[in-house]
JSON list of C-alpha atoms in Angstrom, two decimals:
[
{"chain": "A", "resi": 1, "resn": "MET", "atom": "CA", "xyz": [0.00, 0.00, 0.00]},
{"chain": "A", "resi": 2, "resn": "LEU", "atom": "CA", "xyz": [1.39, 3.36, -1.05]},
{"chain": "A", "resi": 3, "resn": "GLY", "atom": "CA", "xyz": [-0.19, 6.73, -0.66]},
{"chain": "A", "resi": 4, "resn": "VAL", "atom": "CA", "xyz": [0.09, 10.42, -0.16]},
{"chain": "A", "resi": 5, "resn": "SER", "atom": "CA", "xyz": [-1.76, 12.94, 1.95]},
{"chain": "A", "resi": 6, "resn": "VAL", "atom": "CA", "xyz": [-2.84, 16.21, 0.37]},
{"chain": "A", "resi": 7, "resn": "LYS", "atom": "CA", "xyz": [-4.93, 19.19, 1.40]},
{"chain": "A", "resi": 8, "resn": "ASP", "atom": "CA", "xyz": [-6.38, 19.68, -2.08]},
{"chain": "A", "resi": 9, "resn": "ASN", "atom": "CA", "xyz": [-8.10, 16.56, -3.44]},
{"chain": "A", "resi": 10, "resn": "GLU", "atom": "CA", "xyz": [-7.68, 17.82, -7.02]},
{"chain": "A", "resi": 11, "resn": "LYS", "atom": "CA", "xyz": [-3.88, 17.45, -6.70]},
{"chain": "A", "resi": 12, "resn": "ILE", "atom": "CA", "xyz": [-3.83, 13.88, -5.37]},
{"chain": "A", "resi": 13, "resn": "GLY", "atom": "CA", "xyz": [-3.04, 12.25, -8.73]},
{"chain": "A", "resi": 14, "resn": "GLY", "atom": "CA", "xyz": [0.01, 14.42, -9.39]},
{"chain": "A", "resi": 15, "resn": "TYR", "atom": "CA", "xyz": [1.39, 14.03, -5.88]},
{"chain": "A", "resi": 16, "resn": "HIS", "atom": "CA", "xyz": [0.83, 10.28, -5.93]},
{"chain": "A", "resi": 17, "resn": "GLN", "atom": "CA", "xyz": [2.70, 9.94, -9.23]},
{"chain": "A", "resi": 18, "resn": "ARG", "atom": "CA", "xyz": [5.56, 12.09, -7.93]},
{"chain": "A", "resi": 19, "resn": "PHE", "atom": "CA", "xyz": [5.75, 9.86, -4.85]},
{"chain": "A", "resi": 20, "resn": "LEU", "atom": "CA", "xyz": [5.84, 6.68, -6.98]},
{"chain": "A", "resi": 21, "resn": "ASP", "atom": "CA", "xyz": [8.54, 8.18, -9.23]},
{"chain": "A", "resi": 22, "resn": "TYR", "atom": "CA", "xyz": [10.60, 9.10, -6.16]},
{"chain": "A", "resi": 23, "resn": "MET", "atom": "CA", "xyz": [10.24, 5.60, -4.71]},
{"chain": "A", "resi": 24, "resn": "LYS", "atom": "CA", "xyz": [11.26, 4.03, -8.04]},
{"chain": "A", "resi": 25, "resn": "GLU", "atom": "CA", "xyz": [14.31, 6.26, -8.43]},
{"chain": "A", "resi": 26, "resn": "HIS", "atom": "CA", "xyz": [15.59, 6.25, -4.84]},
{"chain": "A", "resi": 27, "resn": "HIS", "atom": "CA", "xyz": [14.37, 2.91, -3.45]},
{"chain": "A", "resi": 28, "resn": "ASN", "atom": "CA", "xyz": [14.04, 0.65, -6.50]},
{"chain": "A", "resi": 29, "resn": "LEU", "atom": "CA", "xyz": [10.26, 0.37, -6.20]},
{"chain": "A", "resi": 30, "resn": "HIS", "atom": "CA", "xyz": [8.83, -2.10, -8.69]},
{"chain": "A", "resi": 31, "resn": "ILE", "atom": "CA", "xyz": [5.10, -2.72, -9.02]},
{"chain": "A", "resi": 32, "resn": "ASP", "atom": "CA", "xyz": [4.17, -5.73, -11.14]},
{"chain": "A", "resi": 33, "resn": "LYS", "atom": "CA", "xyz": [0.44, -5.30, -10.86]},
{"chain": "A", "resi": 34, "resn": "GLN", "atom": "CA", "xyz": [-1.88, -2.86, -9.14]},
{"chain": "A", "resi": 35, "resn": "THR", "atom": "CA", "xyz": [-4.84, -4.72, -7.66]},
{"chain": "A", "resi": 36, "resn": "LYS", "atom": "CA", "xyz": [-6.77, -1.80, -6.22]},
{"chain": "A", "resi": 37, "resn": "ALA", "atom": "CA", "xyz": [-6.77, 1.99, -6.23]},
{"chain": "A", "resi": 38, "resn": "ASP", "atom": "CA", "xyz": [-8.57, 4.00, -3.55]},
{"chain": "A", "resi": 39, "resn": "LYS", "atom": "CA", "xyz": [-8.80, 7.67, -2.77]},
{"chain": "A", "resi": 40, "resn": "TRP", "atom": "CA", "xyz": [-10.04, 9.11, 0.47]},
{"chain": "A", "resi": 41, "resn": "LEU", "atom": "CA", "xyz": [-9.63, 12.24, 2.48]},
{"chain": "A", "resi": 42, "resn": "MET", "atom": "CA", "xyz": [-7.85, 12.08, 5.79]},
{"chain": "A", "resi": 43, "resn": "PRO", "atom": "CA", "xyz": [-9.21, 14.11, 8.68]},
{"chain": "A", "resi": 44, "resn": "HIS", "atom": "CA", "xyz": [-7.07, 17.05, 9.67]},
{"chain": "A", "resi": 45, "resn": "ILE", "atom": "CA", "xyz": [-6.38, 16.31, 13.33]},
{"chain": "A", "resi": 46, "resn": "LEU", "atom": "CA", "xyz": [-4.43, 18.86, 15.28]},
{"chain": "A", "resi": 47, "resn": "PRO", "atom": "CA", "xyz": [-2.48, 18.12, 18.47]},
{"chain": "A", "resi": 48, "resn": "GLY", "atom": "CA", "xyz": [-4.23, 19.18, 21.64]},
{"chain": "A", "resi": 49, "resn": "CYS", "atom": "CA", "xyz": [-7.56, 17.39, 21.24]},
{"chain": "A", "resi": 50, "resn": "ASP", "atom": "CA", "xyz": [-9.29, 16.73, 24.54]},
{"chain": "A", "resi": 51, "resn": "ILE", "atom": "CA", "xyz": [-10.15, 13.23, 25.68]},
{"chain": "A", "resi": 52, "resn": "ASP", "atom": "CA", "xyz": [-13.52, 12.45, 27.28]},
{"chain": "A", "resi": 53, "resn": "TYR", "atom": "CA", "xyz": [-13.19, 9.34, 29.41]},
{"chain": "A", "resi": 54, "resn": "GLY", "atom": "CA", "xyz": [-16.91, 9.09, 30.13]},
{"chain": "A", "resi": 55, "resn": "VAL", "atom": "CA", "xyz": [-19.76, 10.30, 32.26]},
{"chain": "A", "resi": 56, "resn": "GLY", "atom": "CA", "xyz": [-20.59, 8.61, 35.54]},
{"chain": "A", "resi": 57, "resn": "ARG", "atom": "CA", "xyz": [-20.66, 4.84, 35.07]},
{"chain": "A", "resi": 58, "resn": "VAL", "atom": "CA", "xyz": [-20.56, 5.12, 31.26]},
{"chain": "A", "resi": 59, "resn": "LEU", "atom": "CA", "xyz": [-16.99, 4.96, 29.99]},
{"chain": "A", "resi": 60, "resn": "PHE", "atom": "CA", "xyz": [-16.06, 6.05, 26.49]},
{"chain": "A", "resi": 61, "resn": "ALA", "atom": "CA", "xyz": [-13.59, 4.40, 24.13]},
{"chain": "A", "resi": 62, "resn": "GLY", "atom": "CA", "xyz": [-12.51, 4.99, 20.56]},
{"chain": "A", "resi": 63, "resn": "GLU", "atom": "CA", "xyz": [-13.69, 7.98, 18.58]},
{"chain": "A", "resi": 64, "resn": "ILE", "atom": "CA", "xyz": [-16.45, 8.95, 21.03]},
{"chain": "A", "resi": 65, "resn": "ALA", "atom": "CA", "xyz": [-13.74, 9.37, 23.68]},
{"chain": "A", "resi": 66, "resn": "GLY", "atom": "CA", "xyz": [-11.70, 11.49, 21.30]},
{"chain": "A", "resi": 67, "resn": "PHE", "atom": "CA", "xyz": [-9.10, 8.91, 20.26]},
{"chain": "A", "resi": 68, "resn": "LEU", "atom": "CA", "xyz": [-8.50, 9.74, 16.63]},
{"chain": "A", "resi": 69, "resn": "ASN", "atom": "CA", "xyz": [-5.58, 8.35, 14.73]},
{"chain": "A", "resi": 70, "resn": "PRO", "atom": "CA", "xyz": [-3.93, 11.16, 12.74]},
{"chain": "A", "resi": 71, "resn": "MET", "atom": "CA", "xyz": [-3.69, 8.81, 9.77]},
{"chain": "A", "resi": 72, "resn": "GLY", "atom": "CA", "xyz": [-7.46, 8.56, 9.59]},
{"chain": "A", "resi": 73, "resn": "GLU", "atom": "CA", "xyz": [-7.80, 4.98, 10.80]},
{"chain": "A", "resi": 74, "resn": "GLY", "atom": "CA", "xyz": [-9.87, 4.54, 13.96]},
{"chain": "A", "resi": 75, "resn": "ILE", "atom": "CA", "xyz": [-10.27, 0.81, 14.52]},
{"chain": "A", "resi": 76, "resn": "SER", "atom": "CA", "xyz": [-6.97, 0.27, 16.34]},
{"chain": "A", "resi": 77, "resn": "ALA", "atom": "CA", "xyz": [-7.49, 3.20, 18.73]},
{"chain": "A", "resi": 78, "resn": "GLY", "atom": "CA", "xyz": [-11.04, 1.98, 19.41]},
{"chain": "A", "resi": 79, "resn": "MET", "atom": "CA", "xyz": [-9.90, -1.58, 20.11]},
{"chain": "A", "resi": 80, "resn": "GLU", "atom": "CA", "xyz": [-6.98, -0.50, 22.30]},
{"chain": "A", "resi": 81, "resn": "SER", "atom": "CA", "xyz": [-8.96, 1.98, 24.37]},
{"chain": "A", "resi": 82, "resn": "GLY", "atom": "CA", "xyz": [-11.90, -0.45, 24.56]},
{"chain": "A", "resi": 83, "resn": "TYR", "atom": "CA", "xyz": [-9.57, -3.13, 25.88]},
{"chain": "A", "resi": 84, "resn": "CYS", "atom": "CA", "xyz": [-8.32, -0.69, 28.54]},
{"chain": "A", "resi": 85, "resn": "VAL", "atom": "CA", "xyz": [-11.92, 0.07, 29.55]},
{"chain": "A", "resi": 86, "resn": "ALA", "atom": "CA", "xyz": [-12.72, -3.63, 29.85]},
{"chain": "A", "resi": 87, "resn": "GLN", "atom": "CA", "xyz": [-9.65, -4.27, 31.99]},
{"chain": "A", "resi": 88, "resn": "VAL", "atom": "CA", "xyz": [-10.30, -1.42, 34.43]},
{"chain": "A", "resi": 89, "resn": "VAL", "atom": "CA", "xyz": [-13.96, -2.33, 34.85]},
{"chain": "A", "resi": 90, "resn": "MET", "atom": "CA", "xyz": [-12.98, -5.94, 35.48]},
{"chain": "A", "resi": 91, "resn": "HIS", "atom": "CA", "xyz": [-10.46, -4.91, 38.16]},
{"chain": "A", "resi": 92, "resn": "HIS", "atom": "CA", "xyz": [-12.35, -2.06, 39.84]},
{"chain": "A", "resi": 93, "resn": "PHE", "atom": "CA", "xyz": [-16.04, -2.77, 39.17]},
{"chain": "A", "resi": 94, "resn": "ASP", "atom": "CA", "xyz": [-17.36, -1.14, 42.35]},
{"chain": "A", "resi": 95, "resn": "ASN", "atom": "CA", "xyz": [-14.88, 1.75, 42.59]},
{"chain": "A", "resi": 96, "resn": "LEU", "atom": "CA", "xyz": [-15.65, 4.43, 40.01]},
{"chain": "A", "resi": 97, "resn": "GLU", "atom": "CA", "xyz": [-12.78, 6.66, 41.09]},
{"chain": "A", "resi": 98, "resn": "MET", "atom": "CA", "xyz": [-10.28, 3.82, 40.60]},
{"chain": "A", "resi": 99, "resn": "ILE", "atom": "CA", "xyz": [-11.83, 2.97, 37.22]},
{"chain": "A", "resi": 100, "resn": "TYR", "atom": "CA", "xyz": [-11.13, 6.44, 35.87]},
{"chain": "A", "resi": 101, "resn": "SER", "atom": "CA", "xyz": [-7.69, 6.63, 37.51]},
{"chain": "A", "resi": 102, "resn": "ASP", "atom": "CA", "xyz": [-6.62, 3.23, 36.19]},
{"chain": "A", "resi": 103, "resn": "TYR", "atom": "CA", "xyz": [-8.03, 3.98, 32.71]},
{"chain": "A", "resi": 104, "resn": "LYS", "atom": "CA", "xyz": [-5.84, 7.09, 32.47]},
{"chain": "A", "resi": 105, "resn": "GLU", "atom": "CA", "xyz": [-2.79, 5.21, 33.73]},
{"chain": "A", "resi": 106, "resn": "ARG", "atom": "CA", "xyz": [-3.29, 2.39, 31.25]},
{"chain": "A", "resi": 107, "resn": "LEU", "atom": "CA", "xyz": [-3.06, 4.92, 28.44]},
{"chain": "A", "resi": 108, "resn": "LEU", "atom": "CA", "xyz": [0.65, 5.02, 29.25]},
{"chain": "A", "resi": 109, "resn": "SER", "atom": "CA", "xyz": [0.96, 1.40, 28.09]},
{"chain": "A", "resi": 110, "resn": "PRO", "atom": "CA", "xyz": [3.04, 0.60, 25.02]},
{"chain": "A", "resi": 111, "resn": "LEU", "atom": "CA", "xyz": [-0.13, -0.11, 23.05]},
{"chain": "A", "resi": 112, "resn": "LEU", "atom": "CA", "xyz": [-1.26, 3.51, 23.19]},
{"chain": "A", "resi": 113, "resn": "ARG", "atom": "CA", "xyz": [2.01, 5.44, 23.24]},
{"chain": "A", "resi": 114, "resn": "HIS", "atom": "CA", "xyz": [1.73, 6.24, 19.54]},
{"chain": "A", "resi": 115, "resn": "ILE", "atom": "CA", "xyz": [-1.42, 8.36, 20.02]},
{"chain": "A", "resi": 116, "resn": "LEU", "atom": "CA", "xyz": [-0.41, 10.35, 23.12]},
{"chain": "A", "resi": 117, "resn": "PRO", "atom": "CA", "xyz": [1.51, 13.08, 21.28]},
{"chain": "A", "resi": 118, "resn": "TYR", "atom": "CA", "xyz": [-1.77, 14.10, 19.67]},
{"chain": "A", "resi": 119, "resn": "PHE", "atom": "CA", "xyz": [-3.63, 14.27, 23.00]},
{"chain": "A", "resi": 120, "resn": "PRO", "atom": "CA", "xyz": [-1.49, 16.20, 25.50]},
{"chain": "A", "resi": 121, "resn": "HIS", "atom": "CA", "xyz": [-4.49, 16.86, 27.79]},
{"chain": "A", "resi": 122, "resn": "ALA", "atom": "CA", "xyz": [-5.59, 13.22, 27.81]},
{"chain": "A", "resi": 123, "resn": "LEU", "atom": "CA", "xyz": [-3.80, 12.22, 30.98]},
{"chain": "A", "resi": 124, "resn": "GLY", "atom": "CA", "xyz": [-5.13, 14.98, 33.18]},
{"chain": "A", "resi": 125, "resn": "GLY", "atom": "CA", "xyz": [-1.74, 15.93, 34.53]},
{"chain": "A", "resi": 126, "resn": "LEU", "atom": "CA", "xyz": [-0.20, 12.44, 34.67]},
{"chain": "A", "resi": 127, "resn": "PRO", "atom": "CA", "xyz": [3.51, 12.55, 33.82]},
{"chain": "A", "resi": 128, "resn": "THR", "atom": "CA", "xyz": [4.37, 11.62, 30.25]},
{"chain": "A", "resi": 129, "resn": "ASP", "atom": "CA", "xyz": [8.16, 11.95, 30.50]},
{"chain": "A", "resi": 130, "resn": "GLY", "atom": "CA", "xyz": [9.99, 9.12, 28.81]},
{"chain": "A", "resi": 131, "resn": "ILE", "atom": "CA", "xyz": [7.12, 8.05, 26.59]}
]
């Protein structure tokens, strides 16, 4: 899979061809057969988006919580944050304060480190040094 990201959809063909030419010239790209061609627009996600962990006993995961992958794909962030929600509820079912606290801490896990730079407010003051 090869692709480019552009702000102007009208220019996608030219940029894509320039990218393929670059890859051929500098990295010996060789494509025998193209099986599929897709075009889609990526959302423009800026760093600093807020995370909403939930309301009361309803916890949020995935896009509703604000976990948006800057590459436009949302399934992995939804699955990872949903897994975190399931784990904290399993461990702290009757302690709502611990559920929210543990949920935030689990976001420091290696599974979610790749999305944290885009959500600096997500941890509510938890240290992110060394991530």
